[in-house]
């Protein structure tokens, strides 16, 4: 379908709902029907945001299923494996988490985590439930009360285990934990990894894309599996992992989400009358917000990651450099970042099909327009930037992101990511969190139209 043709919001909404139905496994939503047949942690959060626009109880079920896989330490794993075994690799057996002491009984999951968007999703569910009233409100508020301790434990785990020095930056132990799997952010850290013996494997991801060059190459993938192997050898024990793993990076974008979500969870704590927990969460939000701001490069204006093992900053021009916009904070810093985002190196780059930020700046030597996190545009990320813009009163940027996103998604393919110059959908199609993003953008457009 030509993405420039006129498309009604009802057509887009109906198509997005159909995608979520295709991926619905009953109590969880697969990320995509073929390539990703299981539940991913931060995908589930965005899926819940979209579901809350159409079915609040089903959105509740999504987060409840994810939280049910929480480890006894408080960690929420990045993959919860469904019974839909289509040969996904690396599967549960390859992860080696069965021997992890913290893995809950009866759960099949990976042993690493992803960014904590969940409190933001919970806020959306509660808000949609209250807007609808009746049974939806009751379901949302009951879930808030029953699940709060789980989300609090998750944030406490991140604030302690993954920020052991209290610097306000979350340390990750695998590029997969960032969600930006093969981003050029990680080229330096990965270049210093010399994998040991890794058992033979057959990749499945390259079978579900038109061009294998859209995915990480085999040398990269071997390093990914080596890190999993290192963690599995110490049974994913938190303290032991930090001592043995070859990848230790303070992830500025993950940290920004931690700041934003902690602030949101603090607000929900206040609604539950849990003032002390709210104060603790506000303290986390302030700490990680300051940590994010401390990484900004005075020359480029972009936030940076920090390689703990190499003791050096990572300043590659990727969209993660806009972490302060997600974290919130100093109005002057946020204004400067918005100018950069709208500028000629990002949304204002003249050759873009839609004025949306690519995952890597088109002006960077690392830019690859068709390769996963090295250049394509990711719809869910634009939704997150839009949410943060609305939170901070940046209504102009919010409107720009919404308008361009709705145009991009009018092809009804719901791609995993998009080629920035042609607008072509890439990766896996019928991606659940892309459809969810469309539903949320449509919902916010309707709220504006109704004067809310």
Short mmCIF file of C-alpha atoms in Angstrom, two decimals:
data_model
loop_
_atom_site.label_atom_id
_atom_site.label_comp_id
_atom_site.label_asym_id
_atom_site.label_seq_id
_atom_site.Cartn_x
_atom_site.Cartn_y
_atom_site.Cartn_z
CA UNK A 1 0.00 0.00 0.00
CA UNK A 2 1.26 3.49 -0.84
CA UNK A 3 2.03 5.14 2.50
CA UNK A 4 1.06 8.55 1.12
CA UNK A 5 -2.57 7.63 0.40
CA UNK A 6 -5.25 9.09 2.63
CA UNK A 7 -6.05 6.69 5.44
CA UNK A 8 -8.68 7.19 8.10
CA UNK A 9 -7.78 6.74 11.74
CA UNK A 10 -10.40 3.99 11.93
CA UNK A 11 -8.69 2.02 9.15
CA UNK A 12 -5.34 2.33 10.90
CA UNK A 13 -6.87 1.48 14.27
CA UNK A 14 -8.60 -1.61 12.91
CA UNK A 15 -5.43 -2.85 11.23
CA UNK A 16 -3.40 -2.29 14.40
CA UNK A 17 -5.93 -4.21 16.49
CA UNK A 18 -5.72 -7.08 14.00
CA UNK A 19 -1.93 -7.23 14.44
CA UNK A 20 -2.28 -7.46 18.21
CA UNK A 21 -4.84 -10.26 17.75
CA UNK A 22 -2.45 -12.15 15.45
CA UNK A 23 0.23 -11.99 18.13
CA UNK A 24 -2.09 -12.73 21.07
CA UNK A 25 -1.08 -15.98 22.80
CA UNK A 26 -3.82 -15.71 25.41
CA UNK A 27 -1.97 -14.44 28.47
CA UNK A 28 0.94 -12.84 26.64
CA UNK A 29 1.60 -11.20 23.29
CA UNK A 30 4.40 -12.42 21.06
CA UNK A 31 6.57 -9.65 19.67
CA UNK A 32 5.90 -10.80 16.08
CA UNK A 33 4.25 -13.88 14.57
CA UNK A 34 7.33 -15.54 13.04
CA UNK A 35 10.67 -14.09 14.10
CA UNK A 36 9.72 -13.36 17.72
CA UNK A 37 7.20 -15.95 19.02
CA UNK A 38 7.72 -15.16 22.72
CA UNK A 39 7.23 -12.24 25.13
CA UNK A 40 9.89 -9.54 25.37
CA UNK A 41 9.99 -7.34 28.45
CA UNK A 42 9.95 -3.83 27.08
CA UNK A 43 7.87 -4.90 24.07
CA UNK A 44 5.24 -6.06 26.58
CA UNK A 45 5.16 -2.61 28.19
CA UNK A 46 4.48 -0.87 24.87
CA UNK A 47 2.00 -3.57 23.88
CA UNK A 48 0.15 -2.93 27.15
CA UNK A 49 0.01 0.79 26.35
CA UNK A 50 -1.65 0.00 23.03
CA UNK A 51 -3.96 -2.62 24.49
CA UNK A 52 -5.14 -0.16 27.14
CA UNK A 53 -6.69 1.87 24.30
CA UNK A 54 -8.90 -1.07 23.30
CA UNK A 55 -9.13 -3.59 26.14
CA UNK A 56 -8.02 -2.60 29.63
CA UNK A 57 -8.38 -6.08 31.18
CA UNK A 58 -6.23 -7.58 28.40
CA UNK A 59 -3.60 -4.90 29.02
CA UNK A 60 -3.63 -5.87 32.68
CA UNK A 61 -3.15 -9.52 31.75
CA UNK A 62 -0.11 -8.59 29.64
CA UNK A 63 1.75 -6.95 32.50
CA UNK A 64 0.55 -9.54 35.00
CA UNK A 65 2.04 -12.31 32.84
CA UNK A 66 5.35 -10.50 32.57
CA UNK A 67 5.50 -9.78 36.29
CA UNK A 68 4.78 -13.43 36.96
CA UNK A 69 8.20 -14.22 35.47
CA UNK A 70 10.02 -11.89 37.87
CA UNK A 71 13.06 -13.47 39.48
CA UNK A 72 13.35 -13.67 43.27
CA UNK A 73 16.04 -10.97 43.13
CA UNK A 74 13.55 -8.51 41.61
CA UNK A 75 14.88 -8.73 38.07
CA UNK A 76 12.34 -8.92 35.25
CA UNK A 77 13.83 -11.05 32.45
CA UNK A 78 14.04 -9.78 28.92
CA UNK A 79 12.40 -12.88 27.37
CA UNK A 80 9.61 -15.01 28.78
CA UNK A 81 9.36 -18.09 26.61
CA UNK A 82 5.91 -19.15 25.50
CA UNK A 83 4.85 -22.69 24.62
CA UNK A 84 4.92 -21.59 20.99
CA UNK A 85 8.16 -23.38 20.12
CA UNK A 86 8.95 -22.48 16.52
CA UNK A 87 12.68 -23.01 16.78
CA UNK A 88 13.52 -19.53 18.04
CA UNK A 89 17.22 -19.15 18.77
CA UNK A 90 18.64 -18.79 21.38
CA UNK A 91 15.88 -20.67 23.17
CA UNK A 92 15.46 -21.50 26.84
CA UNK A 93 17.86 -24.45 26.78
CA UNK A 94 20.62 -22.37 25.23
CA UNK A 95 20.21 -19.68 27.87
CA UNK A 96 21.06 -22.09 30.68
CA UNK A 97 18.85 -20.31 33.19
CA UNK A 98 17.29 -23.55 34.46
CA UNK A 99 20.12 -23.73 37.03
CA UNK A 100 19.72 -20.13 38.19
CA UNK A 101 18.67 -20.01 41.85
CA UNK A 102 16.53 -16.89 41.32
CA UNK A 103 14.45 -18.30 38.45
CA UNK A 104 10.83 -18.87 39.61
CA UNK A 105 9.48 -22.40 39.47
CA UNK A 106 7.67 -23.22 36.25
CA UNK A 107 9.04 -20.18 34.38
CA UNK A 108 11.19 -20.38 31.26
CA UNK A 109 13.05 -17.14 30.74
CA UNK A 110 16.31 -15.56 29.69
CA UNK A 111 18.74 -14.36 32.37
CA UNK A 112 19.17 -10.70 31.48
CA UNK A 113 16.85 -7.67 31.52
CA UNK A 114 15.64 -4.75 29.39
CA UNK A 115 14.74 -1.11 30.12
CA UNK A 116 12.05 -0.61 32.81
CA UNK A 117 9.27 1.01 30.79
CA UNK A 118 6.68 -0.91 32.79
CA UNK A 119 5.65 1.77 35.28
CA UNK A 120 4.87 4.06 32.35
CA UNK A 121 2.67 1.32 30.88
CA UNK A 122 1.02 0.82 34.27
CA UNK A 123 0.24 4.54 34.41
CA UNK A 124 -1.42 4.31 30.99
CA UNK A 125 -3.53 1.33 32.09
CA UNK A 126 -4.70 3.12 35.24
CA UNK A 127 -5.51 6.29 33.29
CA UNK A 128 -7.46 4.45 30.57
CA UNK A 129 -9.31 2.42 33.21
CA UNK A 130 -10.37 5.57 35.05
CA UNK A 131 -11.44 7.23 31.80
CA UNK A 132 -13.64 4.25 30.98
CA UNK A 133 -14.93 3.76 34.53
CA UNK A 134 -16.83 0.70 35.71
CA UNK A 135 -15.20 -2.71 35.36
CA UNK A 136 -12.20 -1.26 33.51
CA UNK A 137 -11.42 1.11 36.36
CA UNK A 138 -11.85 -1.66 38.91
CA UNK A 139 -9.52 -4.01 37.00
CA UNK A 140 -6.85 -1.32 36.56
CA UNK A 141 -6.88 -0.15 40.17
CA UNK A 142 -6.90 -3.69 41.56
CA UNK A 143 -3.90 -4.52 39.41
CA UNK A 144 -2.06 -1.40 40.55
CA UNK A 145 -2.51 -2.41 44.18
CA UNK A 146 -1.64 -6.08 43.70
CA UNK A 147 1.41 -5.51 41.48
CA UNK A 148 3.01 -2.46 43.07
CA UNK A 149 5.42 -4.41 45.27
CA UNK A 150 6.71 -6.29 42.24
CA UNK A 151 7.46 -3.11 40.30
CA UNK A 152 9.08 -1.59 43.39
CA UNK A 153 11.33 -4.66 43.77
CA UNK A 154 12.31 -4.34 40.10
CA UNK A 155 13.34 -0.71 40.52
CA UNK A 156 15.21 -1.48 43.74
CA UNK A 157 17.14 -4.26 41.99
CA UNK A 158 18.19 -1.91 39.20
CA UNK A 159 19.11 0.86 41.64
CA UNK A 160 21.35 -1.42 43.71
CA UNK A 161 22.63 -4.37 41.69
CA UNK A 162 23.00 -2.44 38.44
CA UNK A 163 24.23 0.85 39.91
CA UNK A 164 26.60 -0.48 42.58
CA UNK A 165 28.56 2.77 42.77
CA UNK A 166 25.47 4.97 43.05
CA UNK A 167 26.39 7.12 40.04
CA UNK A 168 22.86 7.23 38.62
CA UNK A 169 23.67 5.11 35.58
CA UNK A 170 22.46 1.54 35.01
CA UNK A 171 25.18 -0.95 34.09
CA UNK A 172 24.31 -3.50 31.43
CA UNK A 173 26.11 -6.77 30.74
CA UNK A 174 24.96 -7.45 27.19
CA UNK A 175 23.98 -5.24 24.27
CA UNK A 176 20.64 -7.06 24.26
CA UNK A 177 19.86 -5.55 27.66
CA UNK A 178 19.85 -2.08 26.13
CA UNK A 179 17.25 -3.07 23.55
CA UNK A 180 19.55 -1.39 21.00
CA UNK A 181 21.09 -4.77 20.20
CA UNK A 182 23.73 -4.06 17.53
CA UNK A 183 23.87 -0.30 17.83
CA UNK A 184 27.23 1.30 17.00
CA UNK A 185 27.13 2.42 20.63
CA UNK A 186 28.51 -1.03 21.41
CA UNK A 187 31.15 -1.34 18.67
CA UNK A 188 33.98 -0.42 21.03
CA UNK A 189 33.01 -2.76 23.87
CA UNK A 190 32.34 -5.64 21.48
CA UNK A 191 35.62 -5.07 19.62
CA UNK A 192 37.49 -5.91 22.81
CA UNK A 193 35.69 -9.24 23.35
CA UNK A 194 37.62 -12.35 22.30
CA UNK A 195 35.12 -15.22 22.57
CA UNK A 196 36.19 -18.58 23.89
CA UNK A 197 34.73 -21.82 22.54
CA UNK A 198 31.05 -21.35 21.67
CA UNK A 199 29.05 -24.49 20.78
CA UNK A 200 27.81 -24.65 17.20
CA UNK A 201 24.51 -22.93 16.48
CA UNK A 202 22.07 -22.20 13.69
CA UNK A 203 20.56 -18.74 13.60
CA UNK A 204 16.86 -18.31 12.88
CA UNK A 205 16.59 -14.52 12.68
CA UNK A 206 18.12 -14.26 9.20
CA UNK A 207 15.45 -16.60 7.81
CA UNK A 208 12.67 -14.08 8.46
CA UNK A 209 14.07 -11.02 6.67
CA UNK A 210 14.42 -10.31 2.97
CA UNK A 211 18.08 -9.35 3.34
CA UNK A 212 20.40 -10.89 5.95
CA UNK A 213 22.41 -7.66 6.02
CA UNK A 214 19.54 -6.12 7.98
CA UNK A 215 20.60 -8.25 10.94
CA UNK A 216 23.84 -8.47 13.00
CA UNK A 217 26.53 -10.58 11.30
CA UNK A 218 27.75 -13.98 12.52
CA UNK A 219 30.88 -12.60 14.20
CA UNK A 220 28.73 -10.25 16.26
CA UNK A 221 26.30 -13.04 17.08
CA UNK A 222 29.06 -15.31 18.38
CA UNK A 223 30.04 -12.58 20.83
CA UNK A 224 26.43 -12.26 21.94
CA UNK A 225 26.32 -15.98 22.70
CA UNK A 226 29.68 -15.85 24.45
CA UNK A 227 28.34 -13.31 26.93
CA UNK A 228 25.31 -15.51 27.59
CA UNK A 229 27.65 -18.44 28.14
CA UNK A 230 29.77 -16.47 30.61
CA UNK A 231 26.71 -15.59 32.67
CA UNK A 232 25.31 -19.11 32.50
CA UNK A 233 28.57 -20.54 33.82
CA UNK A 234 28.05 -18.61 37.07
CA UNK A 235 24.32 -19.42 37.07
CA UNK A 236 23.40 -15.77 36.52
CA UNK A 237 24.40 -14.88 40.06
CA UNK A 238 24.40 -11.07 40.20
CA UNK A 239 27.71 -10.59 42.00
CA UNK A 240 29.51 -13.29 40.04
CA UNK A 241 28.32 -11.99 36.67
CA UNK A 242 29.87 -8.60 37.29
CA UNK A 243 33.22 -10.28 37.97
CA UNK A 244 33.31 -12.51 34.88
CA UNK A 245 31.39 -10.87 32.06
CA UNK A 246 33.30 -9.18 29.20
CA UNK A 247 30.70 -6.45 28.65
CA UNK A 248 30.09 -3.82 31.32
CA UNK A 249 28.66 -0.52 30.10
CA UNK A 250 26.74 2.23 31.84
CA UNK A 251 23.80 2.66 29.48
CA UNK A 252 22.57 6.25 29.39
CA UNK A 253 19.27 5.55 27.61
CA UNK A 254 18.37 2.69 29.95
CA UNK A 255 19.19 5.05 32.82
CA UNK A 256 16.92 7.73 31.38
CA UNK A 257 14.02 5.28 31.28
CA UNK A 258 14.85 4.33 34.86
CA UNK A 259 14.59 7.99 35.87
CA UNK A 260 11.31 8.56 34.04
CA UNK A 261 9.70 5.33 35.22
CA UNK A 262 10.77 5.83 38.82
CA UNK A 263 9.08 9.24 38.82
CA UNK A 264 5.90 7.70 37.39
CA UNK A 265 5.96 4.84 39.90
CA UNK A 266 6.41 7.38 42.70
CA UNK A 267 3.20 9.08 41.59
CA UNK A 268 1.36 5.77 41.63
CA UNK A 269 2.77 5.06 45.10
CA UNK A 270 1.29 8.33 46.35
CA UNK A 271 -2.11 7.33 44.97
CA UNK A 272 -1.86 4.12 47.00
CA UNK A 273 -0.97 6.07 50.14
CA UNK A 274 2.57 4.67 50.22
CA UNK A 275 4.42 7.90 50.99
CA UNK A 276 7.72 6.34 52.07
CA UNK A 277 7.93 4.25 48.90
CA UNK A 278 7.09 7.34 46.88
CA UNK A 279 9.95 9.24 48.50
CA UNK A 280 12.34 6.37 47.81
CA UNK A 281 11.29 6.28 44.16
CA UNK A 282 11.56 10.05 43.82
CA UNK A 283 15.10 9.72 45.13
CA UNK A 284 15.86 7.11 42.47
CA UNK A 285 14.39 9.35 39.78
CA UNK A 286 16.50 12.31 40.89
CA UNK A 287 19.67 10.21 41.07
CA UNK A 288 19.29 8.72 37.59
CA UNK A 289 18.15 12.00 36.09
CA UNK A 290 21.35 13.62 37.39
CA UNK A 291 23.38 10.65 36.19
CA UNK A 292 22.03 11.04 32.67
CA UNK A 293 22.69 14.79 32.64
CA UNK A 294 26.27 14.21 33.81
CA UNK A 295 27.09 12.29 30.62
CA UNK A 296 26.27 15.07 28.15
CA UNK A 297 29.18 15.90 25.88
CA UNK A 298 29.69 19.69 25.98
CA UNK A 299 30.84 19.66 22.35
CA UNK A 300 28.03 17.65 20.75
CA UNK A 301 25.23 18.20 23.26
CA UNK A 302 24.47 14.47 23.21
CA UNK A 303 24.43 12.12 26.20
CA UNK A 304 27.02 9.32 26.27
CA UNK A 305 27.44 5.77 27.52
CA UNK A 306 30.46 4.76 29.60
CA UNK A 307 32.53 1.61 29.06
CA UNK A 308 33.40 0.47 32.59
CA UNK A 309 36.09 -2.02 31.54
CA UNK A 310 37.85 0.30 29.09
CA UNK A 311 37.24 3.35 31.32
CA UNK A 312 36.14 5.52 28.40
CA UNK A 313 33.13 7.44 27.14
CA UNK A 314 31.16 6.24 24.12
CA UNK A 315 30.11 9.21 22.03
CA UNK A 316 28.71 7.65 18.85
CA UNK A 317 25.92 9.76 17.31
CA UNK A 318 22.91 7.56 18.04
CA UNK A 319 19.40 8.40 19.16
CA UNK A 320 20.40 7.33 22.68
CA UNK A 321 22.16 10.69 22.88
CA UNK A 322 18.72 12.18 23.50
CA UNK A 323 18.40 10.33 26.80
CA UNK A 324 17.87 13.62 28.73
CA UNK A 325 14.62 14.15 26.81
CA UNK A 326 13.34 10.88 28.29
CA UNK A 327 14.79 11.44 31.77
CA UNK A 328 13.50 15.00 32.04
CA UNK A 329 15.17 17.63 34.17
CA UNK A 330 16.89 20.94 33.48
CA UNK A 331 14.70 22.99 31.09
CA UNK A 332 17.74 24.55 29.39
CA UNK A 333 19.26 21.13 28.66
CA UNK A 334 15.96 19.81 27.34
CA UNK A 335 15.47 22.85 25.10
CA UNK A 336 18.96 22.44 23.65
CA UNK A 337 18.31 18.74 23.05
CA UNK A 338 15.03 19.46 21.27
CA UNK A 339 16.84 21.88 18.97
CA UNK A 340 19.39 19.16 18.17
CA UNK A 341 16.68 16.57 17.58
CA UNK A 342 14.87 18.84 15.13
CA UNK A 343 18.12 19.89 13.49
CA UNK A 344 19.79 18.83 10.22
CA UNK A 345 21.63 15.85 11.71
CA UNK A 346 18.40 14.21 12.89
CA UNK A 347 14.71 14.94 12.16
CA UNK A 348 15.68 17.81 9.88
CA UNK A 349 18.00 15.74 7.67
CA UNK A 350 16.75 16.65 4.17
CA UNK A 351 16.58 13.15 2.66
CA UNK A 352 14.35 11.55 5.29
CA UNK A 353 11.05 10.09 4.05
CA UNK A 354 9.39 11.22 7.27
CA UNK A 355 10.83 13.72 9.80
CA UNK A 356 11.51 11.07 12.44
CA UNK A 357 14.84 10.38 14.18
CA UNK A 358 16.88 7.49 12.74
CA UNK A 359 18.55 5.21 15.28
CA UNK A 360 21.94 6.52 14.14
CA UNK A 361 22.50 9.97 12.65
CA UNK A 362 22.67 9.91 8.83
CA UNK A 363 25.75 12.13 9.15
CA UNK A 364 27.64 9.50 11.17
CA UNK A 365 30.20 7.16 9.61
CA UNK A 366 28.47 4.35 11.51
CA UNK A 367 25.12 4.96 9.78
CA UNK A 368 23.62 2.00 7.88
CA UNK A 369 20.06 2.76 6.71
CA UNK A 370 18.84 -0.86 6.52
CA UNK A 371 20.67 -2.50 9.41
CA UNK A 372 18.67 -2.94 12.58
CA UNK A 373 19.85 -0.37 15.19
CA UNK A 374 22.50 1.18 12.94
CA UNK A 375 20.19 3.55 11.05
CA UNK A 376 16.53 2.54 10.68
CA UNK A 377 13.67 4.39 12.37
CA UNK A 378 11.90 2.57 15.24
CA UNK A 379 8.21 3.51 15.76
CA UNK A 380 8.01 2.56 19.45
CA UNK A 381 10.96 4.83 20.21
CA UNK A 382 9.20 7.79 18.62
CA UNK A 383 6.22 7.07 20.87
CA UNK A 384 8.46 7.16 23.94
CA UNK A 385 9.98 10.48 22.83
CA UNK A 386 6.48 11.79 22.20
CA UNK A 387 5.30 10.71 25.65
CA UNK A 388 8.24 12.50 27.26
CA UNK A 389 7.58 15.61 25.17
CA UNK A 390 3.96 15.73 26.32
CA UNK A 391 5.03 15.18 29.94
CA UNK A 392 7.33 18.19 29.75
CA UNK A 393 4.92 20.47 27.90
CA UNK A 394 6.81 20.33 24.59
CA UNK A 395 3.56 20.20 22.64
CA UNK A 396 5.12 21.25 19.35
CA UNK A 397 7.60 18.38 19.27
CA UNK A 398 4.89 15.99 20.42
CA UNK A 399 2.65 17.03 17.53
CA UNK A 400 5.48 16.68 15.02
CA UNK A 401 6.35 13.17 16.19
CA UNK A 402 2.71 12.12 16.23
CA UNK A 403 1.91 13.46 12.76
CA UNK A 404 4.99 11.92 11.12
CA UNK A 405 4.50 8.61 12.96
CA UNK A 406 0.90 8.27 11.82
CA UNK A 407 2.01 8.94 8.23
CA UNK A 408 4.78 6.36 8.52
CA UNK A 409 2.44 3.70 9.88
CA UNK A 410 -0.23 4.29 7.25
CA UNK A 411 1.35 1.58 5.08
CA UNK A 412 -0.36 -0.89 7.49
CA UNK A 413 2.71 -3.15 7.49
CA UNK A 414 3.65 -2.39 11.12
CA UNK A 415 7.32 -3.04 10.47
CA UNK A 416 9.81 -3.73 13.21
CA UNK A 417 11.81 -0.78 11.90
CA UNK A 418 11.79 1.45 8.80
CA UNK A 419 14.30 2.52 6.18
CA UNK A 420 14.69 6.26 6.90
CA UNK A 421 14.95 7.48 3.28
CA UNK A 422 12.36 5.32 1.52
CA UNK A 423 9.98 4.60 4.39
CA UNK A 424 10.18 0.87 3.58
CA UNK A 425 9.22 -1.44 6.47
CA UNK A 426 12.11 -3.71 7.46
CA UNK A 427 12.73 -6.63 9.79
CA UNK A 428 9.69 -8.55 10.95
CA UNK A 429 6.29 -7.26 9.85
CA UNK A 430 3.11 -7.31 11.96
CA UNK A 431 5.24 -6.25 14.93
CA UNK A 432 3.11 -5.99 18.07
CA UNK A 433 4.69 -2.94 19.65
CA UNK A 434 4.54 -1.04 16.35
CA UNK A 435 0.80 -1.70 16.20
CA UNK A 436 0.53 -0.65 19.84
CA UNK A 437 2.30 2.62 19.06
CA UNK A 438 -0.23 3.32 16.32
CA UNK A 439 -3.12 2.75 18.74
CA UNK A 440 -1.65 5.13 21.29
CA UNK A 441 -0.95 7.84 18.70
CA UNK A 442 -4.54 7.55 17.46
CA UNK A 443 -5.81 7.76 21.02
CA UNK A 444 -3.88 10.93 21.76
CA UNK A 445 -5.12 12.48 18.50
CA UNK A 446 -8.70 11.80 19.57
CA UNK A 447 -8.09 13.33 22.98
CA UNK A 448 -6.79 16.51 21.33
CA UNK A 449 -9.79 16.60 19.02
CA UNK A 450 -12.17 16.28 21.95
CA UNK A 451 -10.43 19.10 23.80
CA UNK A 452 -9.02 16.94 26.60
#
